[in-house]
């Protein structure tokens, strides 16, 4: 539908805006005399006549439109129907893809679970190795104690010198 922009204008509002823009200032004596002369000659000033003059407002809805030719109306309806169909298909595709993507498991969540499981496994293995190291250390200490208890048959000295005592430093 083609519409003239001039029909949408509010002429009275434009006139009021122009009058407000011409702010009421104190007129000089010369301006007052000039206005009085114009009133005497023409019966009023241009501002007064503009205010009295009412411009008829033509509503867009009261305007009479001429009917479309049948061929053009059919073409326009076909265009609207085609565009509606394309929009409907696009909307269905978008909804389908959204539904399909929401059904898939979240790849990042799966990776996070896998990394957490791996971390737990490594943590458990580290604790096992620490326990094994402590057991090995206690076995070594037991063997050292046993060797200190035995004496060399020739020299009658212990096979292993006594354990060094930790001396305080400083």
mmCIF file with all atom_site columns, C-alpha atoms in Angstrom:
data_model
loop_
_atom_site.group_PDB
_atom_site.id
_atom_site.type_symbol
_atom_site.label_atom_id
_atom_site.label_alt_id
_atom_site.label_comp_id
_atom_site.label_asym_id
_atom_site.label_entity_id
_atom_site.label_seq_id
_atom_site.pdbx_PDB_ins_code
_atom_site.Cartn_x
_atom_site.Cartn_y
_atom_site.Cartn_z
_atom_site.occupancy
_atom_site.B_iso_or_equiv
_atom_site.pdbx_formal_charge
_atom_site.auth_seq_id
_atom_site.auth_comp_id
_atom_site.auth_asym_id
_atom_site.auth_atom_id
_atom_site.pdbx_PDB_model_num
ATOM 1   C CA . UNK A 1 1   ? 0.000   0.000   0.000   1.00 0.00 ? 1   UNK A CA 1
ATOM 2   C CA . UNK A 1 2   ? 1.456   3.302   -1.015  1.00 0.00 ? 2   UNK A CA 1
ATOM 3   C CA . UNK A 1 3   ? 0.733   6.295   1.132   1.00 0.00 ? 3   UNK A CA 1
ATOM 4   C CA . UNK A 1 4   ? 1.655   9.907   0.837   1.00 0.00 ? 4   UNK A CA 1
ATOM 5   C CA . UNK A 1 5   ? 3.770   11.165  3.693   1.00 0.00 ? 5   UNK A CA 1
ATOM 6   C CA . UNK A 1 6   ? 1.963   14.483  3.466   1.00 0.00 ? 6   UNK A CA 1
ATOM 7   C CA . UNK A 1 7   ? -1.186  12.774  4.733   1.00 0.00 ? 7   UNK A CA 1
ATOM 8   C CA . UNK A 1 8   ? 0.556   11.767  7.943   1.00 0.00 ? 8   UNK A CA 1
ATOM 9   C CA . UNK A 1 9   ? 1.646   15.305  8.783   1.00 0.00 ? 9   UNK A CA 1
ATOM 10  C CA . UNK A 1 10  ? -0.070  17.128  11.608  1.00 0.00 ? 10  UNK A CA 1
ATOM 11  C CA . UNK A 1 11  ? -0.194  20.632  10.201  1.00 0.00 ? 11  UNK A CA 1
ATOM 12  C CA . UNK A 1 12  ? -1.719  22.201  13.285  1.00 0.00 ? 12  UNK A CA 1
ATOM 13  C CA . UNK A 1 13  ? 1.038   20.797  15.469  1.00 0.00 ? 13  UNK A CA 1
ATOM 14  C CA . UNK A 1 14  ? 3.651   22.175  13.075  1.00 0.00 ? 14  UNK A CA 1
ATOM 15  C CA . UNK A 1 15  ? 2.071   25.620  13.244  1.00 0.00 ? 15  UNK A CA 1
ATOM 16  C CA . UNK A 1 16  ? 1.971   25.521  17.045  1.00 0.00 ? 16  UNK A CA 1
ATOM 17  C CA . UNK A 1 17  ? 5.626   24.435  17.123  1.00 0.00 ? 17  UNK A CA 1
ATOM 18  C CA . UNK A 1 18  ? 6.615   27.314  14.855  1.00 0.00 ? 18  UNK A CA 1
ATOM 19  C CA . UNK A 1 19  ? 4.694   29.764  17.021  1.00 0.00 ? 19  UNK A CA 1
ATOM 20  C CA . UNK A 1 20  ? 6.414   28.426  20.126  1.00 0.00 ? 20  UNK A CA 1
ATOM 21  C CA . UNK A 1 21  ? 9.753   28.689  18.380  1.00 0.00 ? 21  UNK A CA 1
ATOM 22  C CA . UNK A 1 22  ? 9.001   32.331  17.755  1.00 0.00 ? 22  UNK A CA 1
ATOM 23  C CA . UNK A 1 23  ? 9.243   32.919  21.473  1.00 0.00 ? 23  UNK A CA 1
ATOM 24  C CA . UNK A 1 24  ? 7.133   35.766  22.762  1.00 0.00 ? 24  UNK A CA 1
ATOM 25  C CA . UNK A 1 25  ? 9.612   38.552  23.186  1.00 0.00 ? 25  UNK A CA 1
ATOM 26  C CA . UNK A 1 26  ? 9.050   42.141  24.068  1.00 0.00 ? 26  UNK A CA 1
ATOM 27  C CA . UNK A 1 27  ? 8.266   43.983  20.872  1.00 0.00 ? 27  UNK A CA 1
ATOM 28  C CA . UNK A 1 28  ? 9.857   47.268  20.086  1.00 0.00 ? 28  UNK A CA 1
ATOM 29  C CA . UNK A 1 29  ? 7.803   50.359  19.550  1.00 0.00 ? 29  UNK A CA 1
ATOM 30  C CA . UNK A 1 30  ? 8.417   50.143  15.801  1.00 0.00 ? 30  UNK A CA 1
ATOM 31  C CA . UNK A 1 31  ? 7.131   46.532  15.620  1.00 0.00 ? 31  UNK A CA 1
ATOM 32  C CA . UNK A 1 32  ? 3.974   47.443  17.549  1.00 0.00 ? 32  UNK A CA 1
ATOM 33  C CA . UNK A 1 33  ? 3.287   50.381  15.205  1.00 0.00 ? 33  UNK A CA 1
ATOM 34  C CA . UNK A 1 34  ? 3.901   48.206  12.141  1.00 0.00 ? 34  UNK A CA 1
ATOM 35  C CA . UNK A 1 35  ? 1.424   45.574  13.384  1.00 0.00 ? 35  UNK A CA 1
ATOM 36  C CA . UNK A 1 36  ? -1.201  48.230  14.069  1.00 0.00 ? 36  UNK A CA 1
ATOM 37  C CA . UNK A 1 37  ? -0.834  49.524  10.512  1.00 0.00 ? 37  UNK A CA 1
ATOM 38  C CA . UNK A 1 38  ? -1.256  46.003  9.103   1.00 0.00 ? 38  UNK A CA 1
ATOM 39  C CA . UNK A 1 39  ? -4.350  45.437  11.267  1.00 0.00 ? 39  UNK A CA 1
ATOM 40  C CA . UNK A 1 40  ? -5.804  48.706  10.077  1.00 0.00 ? 40  UNK A CA 1
ATOM 41  C CA . UNK A 1 41  ? -5.226  47.821  6.390   1.00 0.00 ? 41  UNK A CA 1
ATOM 42  C CA . UNK A 1 42  ? -6.001  44.089  6.329   1.00 0.00 ? 42  UNK A CA 1
ATOM 43  C CA . UNK A 1 43  ? -7.982  43.488  9.489   1.00 0.00 ? 43  UNK A CA 1
ATOM 44  C CA . UNK A 1 44  ? -5.321  41.331  11.232  1.00 0.00 ? 44  UNK A CA 1
ATOM 45  C CA . UNK A 1 45  ? -1.721  40.160  11.186  1.00 0.00 ? 45  UNK A CA 1
ATOM 46  C CA . UNK A 1 46  ? -0.436  37.097  9.394   1.00 0.00 ? 46  UNK A CA 1
ATOM 47  C CA . UNK A 1 47  ? -0.107  35.221  12.688  1.00 0.00 ? 47  UNK A CA 1
ATOM 48  C CA . UNK A 1 48  ? -3.711  35.959  13.609  1.00 0.00 ? 48  UNK A CA 1
ATOM 49  C CA . UNK A 1 49  ? -4.997  34.847  10.212  1.00 0.00 ? 49  UNK A CA 1
ATOM 50  C CA . UNK A 1 50  ? -2.885  31.679  10.410  1.00 0.00 ? 50  UNK A CA 1
ATOM 51  C CA . UNK A 1 51  ? -4.373  30.868  13.810  1.00 0.00 ? 51  UNK A CA 1
ATOM 52  C CA . UNK A 1 52  ? -7.948  31.478  12.538  1.00 0.00 ? 52  UNK A CA 1
ATOM 53  C CA . UNK A 1 53  ? -7.440  29.410  9.403   1.00 0.00 ? 53  UNK A CA 1
ATOM 54  C CA . UNK A 1 54  ? -8.196  25.758  10.115  1.00 0.00 ? 54  UNK A CA 1
ATOM 55  C CA . UNK A 1 55  ? -6.695  23.237  7.749   1.00 0.00 ? 55  UNK A CA 1
ATOM 56  C CA . UNK A 1 56  ? -8.875  20.184  7.246   1.00 0.00 ? 56  UNK A CA 1
ATOM 57  C CA . UNK A 1 57  ? -7.158  17.021  8.427   1.00 0.00 ? 57  UNK A CA 1
ATOM 58  C CA . UNK A 1 58  ? -7.486  14.147  6.033   1.00 0.00 ? 58  UNK A CA 1
ATOM 59  C CA . UNK A 1 59  ? -7.433  10.842  7.844   1.00 0.00 ? 59  UNK A CA 1
ATOM 60  C CA . UNK A 1 60  ? -5.736  7.940   6.151   1.00 0.00 ? 60  UNK A CA 1
ATOM 61  C CA . UNK A 1 61  ? -8.610  5.653   7.137   1.00 0.00 ? 61  UNK A CA 1
ATOM 62  C CA . UNK A 1 62  ? -11.289 7.822   5.550   1.00 0.00 ? 62  UNK A CA 1
ATOM 63  C CA . UNK A 1 63  ? -9.447  7.908   2.263   1.00 0.00 ? 63  UNK A CA 1
ATOM 64  C CA . UNK A 1 64  ? -11.038 5.951   -0.542  1.00 0.00 ? 64  UNK A CA 1
ATOM 65  C CA . UNK A 1 65  ? -8.775  3.417   -2.221  1.00 0.00 ? 65  UNK A CA 1
ATOM 66  C CA . UNK A 1 66  ? -9.417  2.228   -5.705  1.00 0.00 ? 66  UNK A CA 1
ATOM 67  C CA . UNK A 1 67  ? -9.706  -1.548  -6.045  1.00 0.00 ? 67  UNK A CA 1
ATOM 68  C CA . UNK A 1 68  ? -6.780  -3.583  -7.339  1.00 0.00 ? 68  UNK A CA 1
ATOM 69  C CA . UNK A 1 69  ? -7.059  -5.329  -10.673 1.00 0.00 ? 69  UNK A CA 1
ATOM 70  C CA . UNK A 1 70  ? -7.767  -9.021  -10.167 1.00 0.00 ? 70  UNK A CA 1
ATOM 71  C CA . UNK A 1 71  ? -4.496  -10.212 -11.722 1.00 0.00 ? 71  UNK A CA 1
ATOM 72  C CA . UNK A 1 72  ? -2.430  -7.952  -9.473  1.00 0.00 ? 72  UNK A CA 1
ATOM 73  C CA . UNK A 1 73  ? -4.430  -9.011  -6.391  1.00 0.00 ? 73  UNK A CA 1
ATOM 74  C CA . UNK A 1 74  ? -3.830  -12.686 -7.218  1.00 0.00 ? 74  UNK A CA 1
ATOM 75  C CA . UNK A 1 75  ? -0.102  -12.031 -7.702  1.00 0.00 ? 75  UNK A CA 1
ATOM 76  C CA . UNK A 1 76  ? 0.150   -10.200 -4.380  1.00 0.00 ? 76  UNK A CA 1
ATOM 77  C CA . UNK A 1 77  ? -1.724  -12.990 -2.588  1.00 0.00 ? 77  UNK A CA 1
ATOM 78  C CA . UNK A 1 78  ? 0.566   -15.590 -4.187  1.00 0.00 ? 78  UNK A CA 1
ATOM 79  C CA . UNK A 1 79  ? 3.608   -13.619 -2.976  1.00 0.00 ? 79  UNK A CA 1
ATOM 80  C CA . UNK A 1 80  ? 2.218   -13.430 0.559   1.00 0.00 ? 80  UNK A CA 1
ATOM 81  C CA . UNK A 1 81  ? 1.339   -17.132 0.577   1.00 0.00 ? 81  UNK A CA 1
ATOM 82  C CA . UNK A 1 82  ? 4.803   -18.060 -0.738  1.00 0.00 ? 82  UNK A CA 1
ATOM 83  C CA . UNK A 1 83  ? 6.583   -15.906 1.816   1.00 0.00 ? 83  UNK A CA 1
ATOM 84  C CA . UNK A 1 84  ? 4.416   -17.374 4.584   1.00 0.00 ? 84  UNK A CA 1
ATOM 85  C CA . UNK A 1 85  ? 5.291   -20.906 3.476   1.00 0.00 ? 85  UNK A CA 1
ATOM 86  C CA . UNK A 1 86  ? 9.024   -20.118 3.384   1.00 0.00 ? 86  UNK A CA 1
ATOM 87  C CA . UNK A 1 87  ? 8.846   -18.556 6.851   1.00 0.00 ? 87  UNK A CA 1
ATOM 88  C CA . UNK A 1 88  ? 6.950   -21.588 8.171   1.00 0.00 ? 88  UNK A CA 1
ATOM 89  C CA . UNK A 1 89  ? 9.525   -24.032 6.751   1.00 0.00 ? 89  UNK A CA 1
ATOM 90  C CA . UNK A 1 90  ? 12.409  -21.984 8.179   1.00 0.00 ? 90  UNK A CA 1
ATOM 91  C CA . UNK A 1 91  ? 10.746  -21.905 11.620  1.00 0.00 ? 91  UNK A CA 1
ATOM 92  C CA . UNK A 1 92  ? 10.189  -25.672 11.561  1.00 0.00 ? 92  UNK A CA 1
ATOM 93  C CA . UNK A 1 93  ? 13.832  -26.261 10.590  1.00 0.00 ? 93  UNK A CA 1
ATOM 94  C CA . UNK A 1 94  ? 15.067  -24.048 13.408  1.00 0.00 ? 94  UNK A CA 1
ATOM 95  C CA . UNK A 1 95  ? 12.856  -25.833 15.951  1.00 0.00 ? 95  UNK A CA 1
ATOM 96  C CA . UNK A 1 96  ? 13.958  -29.248 14.645  1.00 0.00 ? 96  UNK A CA 1
ATOM 97  C CA . UNK A 1 97  ? 17.645  -28.368 14.914  1.00 0.00 ? 97  UNK A CA 1
ATOM 98  C CA . UNK A 1 98  ? 17.132  -26.993 18.415  1.00 0.00 ? 98  UNK A CA 1
ATOM 99  C CA . UNK A 1 99  ? 15.368  -30.182 19.500  1.00 0.00 ? 99  UNK A CA 1
ATOM 100 C CA . UNK A 1 100 ? 18.024  -32.382 17.877  1.00 0.00 ? 100 UNK A CA 1
ATOM 101 C CA . UNK A 1 101 ? 20.887  -30.493 19.528  1.00 0.00 ? 101 UNK A CA 1
ATOM 102 C CA . UNK A 1 102 ? 19.201  -30.675 22.941  1.00 0.00 ? 102 UNK A CA 1
ATOM 103 C CA . UNK A 1 103 ? 18.980  -34.496 22.628  1.00 0.00 ? 103 UNK A CA 1
ATOM 104 C CA . UNK A 1 104 ? 22.737  -34.916 22.159  1.00 0.00 ? 104 UNK A CA 1
ATOM 105 C CA . UNK A 1 105 ? 24.874  -35.265 25.277  1.00 0.00 ? 105 UNK A CA 1
ATOM 106 C CA . UNK A 1 106 ? 26.963  -32.234 26.051  1.00 0.00 ? 106 UNK A CA 1
ATOM 107 C CA . UNK A 1 107 ? 30.490  -32.850 24.722  1.00 0.00 ? 107 UNK A CA 1
ATOM 108 C CA . UNK A 1 108 ? 32.100  -30.556 27.279  1.00 0.00 ? 108 UNK A CA 1
ATOM 109 C CA . UNK A 1 109 ? 30.290  -32.265 30.149  1.00 0.00 ? 109 UNK A CA 1
ATOM 110 C CA . UNK A 1 110 ? 31.502  -35.653 28.910  1.00 0.00 ? 110 UNK A CA 1
ATOM 111 C CA . UNK A 1 111 ? 35.090  -34.381 28.718  1.00 0.00 ? 111 UNK A CA 1
ATOM 112 C CA . UNK A 1 112 ? 34.858  -32.947 32.226  1.00 0.00 ? 112 UNK A CA 1
ATOM 113 C CA . UNK A 1 113 ? 33.572  -36.266 33.589  1.00 0.00 ? 113 UNK A CA 1
ATOM 114 C CA . UNK A 1 114 ? 36.357  -38.140 31.815  1.00 0.00 ? 114 UNK A CA 1
ATOM 115 C CA . UNK A 1 115 ? 39.021  -35.772 33.169  1.00 0.00 ? 115 UNK A CA 1
ATOM 116 C CA . UNK A 1 116 ? 37.585  -36.039 36.717  1.00 0.00 ? 116 UNK A CA 1
ATOM 117 C CA . UNK A 1 117 ? 37.691  -39.846 36.498  1.00 0.00 ? 117 UNK A CA 1
ATOM 118 C CA . UNK A 1 118 ? 41.281  -39.719 35.256  1.00 0.00 ? 118 UNK A CA 1
ATOM 119 C CA . UNK A 1 119 ? 42.233  -37.308 38.056  1.00 0.00 ? 119 UNK A CA 1
ATOM 120 C CA . UNK A 1 120 ? 40.660  -39.600 40.665  1.00 0.00 ? 120 UNK A CA 1
ATOM 121 C CA . UNK A 1 121 ? 42.548  -42.594 39.203  1.00 0.00 ? 121 UNK A CA 1
ATOM 122 C CA . UNK A 1 122 ? 45.864  -40.712 39.292  1.00 0.00 ? 122 UNK A CA 1
ATOM 123 C CA . UNK A 1 123 ? 45.184  -39.554 42.854  1.00 0.00 ? 123 UNK A CA 1
ATOM 124 C CA . UNK A 1 124 ? 44.410  -43.130 43.955  1.00 0.00 ? 124 UNK A CA 1
ATOM 125 C CA . UNK A 1 125 ? 47.553  -44.436 42.243  1.00 0.00 ? 125 UNK A CA 1
ATOM 126 C CA . UNK A 1 126 ? 49.689  -41.757 43.907  1.00 0.00 ? 126 UNK A CA 1
ATOM 127 C CA . UNK A 1 127 ? 48.400  -42.809 47.342  1.00 0.00 ? 127 UNK A CA 1
ATOM 128 C CA . UNK A 1 128 ? 49.109  -46.471 46.559  1.00 0.00 ? 128 UNK A CA 1
ATOM 129 C CA . UNK A 1 129 ? 52.671  -45.626 45.532  1.00 0.00 ? 129 UNK A CA 1
ATOM 130 C CA . UNK A 1 130 ? 53.183  -43.604 48.738  1.00 0.00 ? 130 UNK A CA 1
ATOM 131 C CA . UNK A 1 131 ? 51.964  -46.570 50.825  1.00 0.00 ? 131 UNK A CA 1
ATOM 132 C CA . UNK A 1 132 ? 54.243  -48.946 48.897  1.00 0.00 ? 132 UNK A CA 1
ATOM 133 C CA . UNK A 1 133 ? 57.191  -46.598 49.460  1.00 0.00 ? 133 UNK A CA 1
ATOM 134 C CA . UNK A 1 134 ? 56.481  -46.482 53.224  1.00 0.00 ? 134 UNK A CA 1
ATOM 135 C CA . UNK A 1 135 ? 56.313  -50.305 53.386  1.00 0.00 ? 135 UNK A CA 1
ATOM 136 C CA . UNK A 1 136 ? 59.578  -50.576 51.455  1.00 0.00 ? 136 UNK A CA 1
ATOM 137 C CA . UNK A 1 137 ? 61.230  -48.067 53.807  1.00 0.00 ? 137 UNK A CA 1
ATOM 138 C CA . UNK A 1 138 ? 60.081  -50.036 56.863  1.00 0.00 ? 138 UNK A CA 1
ATOM 139 C CA . UNK A 1 139 ? 61.488  -53.279 55.355  1.00 0.00 ? 139 UNK A CA 1
ATOM 140 C CA . UNK A 1 140 ? 64.829  -51.567 54.712  1.00 0.00 ? 140 UNK A CA 1
ATOM 141 C CA . UNK A 1 141 ? 64.926  -50.372 58.353  1.00 0.00 ? 141 UNK A CA 1
ATOM 142 C CA . UNK A 1 142 ? 64.128  -53.903 59.600  1.00 0.00 ? 142 UNK A CA 1
ATOM 143 C CA . UNK A 1 143 ? 66.945  -55.364 57.474  1.00 0.00 ? 143 UNK A CA 1
ATOM 144 C CA . UNK A 1 144 ? 69.375  -52.735 58.759  1.00 0.00 ? 144 UNK A CA 1
ATOM 145 C CA . UNK A 1 145 ? 68.433  -53.545 62.357  1.00 0.00 ? 145 UNK A CA 1
ATOM 146 C CA . UNK A 1 146 ? 68.880  -57.260 61.679  1.00 0.00 ? 146 UNK A CA 1
ATOM 147 C CA . UNK A 1 147 ? 72.293  -56.654 60.099  1.00 0.00 ? 147 UNK A CA 1
ATOM 148 C CA . UNK A 1 148 ? 73.365  -54.527 63.068  1.00 0.00 ? 148 UNK A CA 1
ATOM 149 C CA . UNK A 1 149 ? 72.454  -57.420 65.329  1.00 0.00 ? 149 UNK A CA 1
ATOM 150 C CA . UNK A 1 150 ? 74.816  -59.813 63.545  1.00 0.00 ? 150 UNK A CA 1
ATOM 151 C CA . UNK A 1 151 ? 78.551  -59.671 64.138  1.00 0.00 ? 151 UNK A CA 1
ATOM 152 C CA . UNK A 1 152 ? 81.361  -60.555 61.803  1.00 0.00 ? 152 UNK A CA 1
ATOM 153 C CA . UNK A 1 153 ? 82.814  -63.882 63.014  1.00 0.00 ? 153 UNK A CA 1
ATOM 154 C CA . UNK A 1 154 ? 86.436  -62.822 62.479  1.00 0.00 ? 154 UNK A CA 1
ATOM 155 C CA . UNK A 1 155 ? 86.409  -59.302 63.849  1.00 0.00 ? 155 UNK A CA 1
ATOM 156 C CA . UNK A 1 156 ? 83.499  -59.590 66.227  1.00 0.00 ? 156 UNK A CA 1
ATOM 157 C CA . UNK A 1 157 ? 82.303  -56.203 65.056  1.00 0.00 ? 157 UNK A CA 1
ATOM 158 C CA . UNK A 1 158 ? 78.768  -55.575 63.830  1.00 0.00 ? 158 UNK A CA 1
ATOM 159 C CA . UNK A 1 159 ? 78.277  -56.123 60.109  1.00 0.00 ? 159 UNK A CA 1
ATOM 160 C CA . UNK A 1 160 ? 76.619  -52.744 59.833  1.00 0.00 ? 160 UNK A CA 1
ATOM 161 C CA . UNK A 1 161 ? 77.860  -49.669 61.678  1.00 0.00 ? 161 UNK A CA 1
ATOM 162 C CA . UNK A 1 162 ? 75.408  -48.175 64.159  1.00 0.00 ? 162 UNK A CA 1
ATOM 163 C CA . UNK A 1 163 ? 72.705  -45.867 62.780  1.00 0.00 ? 163 UNK A CA 1
ATOM 164 C CA . UNK A 1 164 ? 73.817  -42.247 62.574  1.00 0.00 ? 164 UNK A CA 1
ATOM 165 C CA . UNK A 1 165 ? 72.044  -40.014 65.065  1.00 0.00 ? 165 UNK A CA 1
ATOM 166 C CA . UNK A 1 166 ? 70.661  -36.759 63.858  1.00 0.00 ? 166 UNK A CA 1
ATOM 167 C CA . UNK A 1 167 ? 72.647  -33.941 65.393  1.00 0.00 ? 167 UNK A CA 1
ATOM 168 C CA . UNK A 1 168 ? 70.995  -30.610 65.742  1.00 0.00 ? 168 UNK A CA 1
ATOM 169 C CA . UNK A 1 169 ? 72.377  -28.080 63.260  1.00 0.00 ? 169 UNK A CA 1
ATOM 170 C CA . UNK A 1 170 ? 72.853  -24.595 64.601  1.00 0.00 ? 170 UNK A CA 1
#
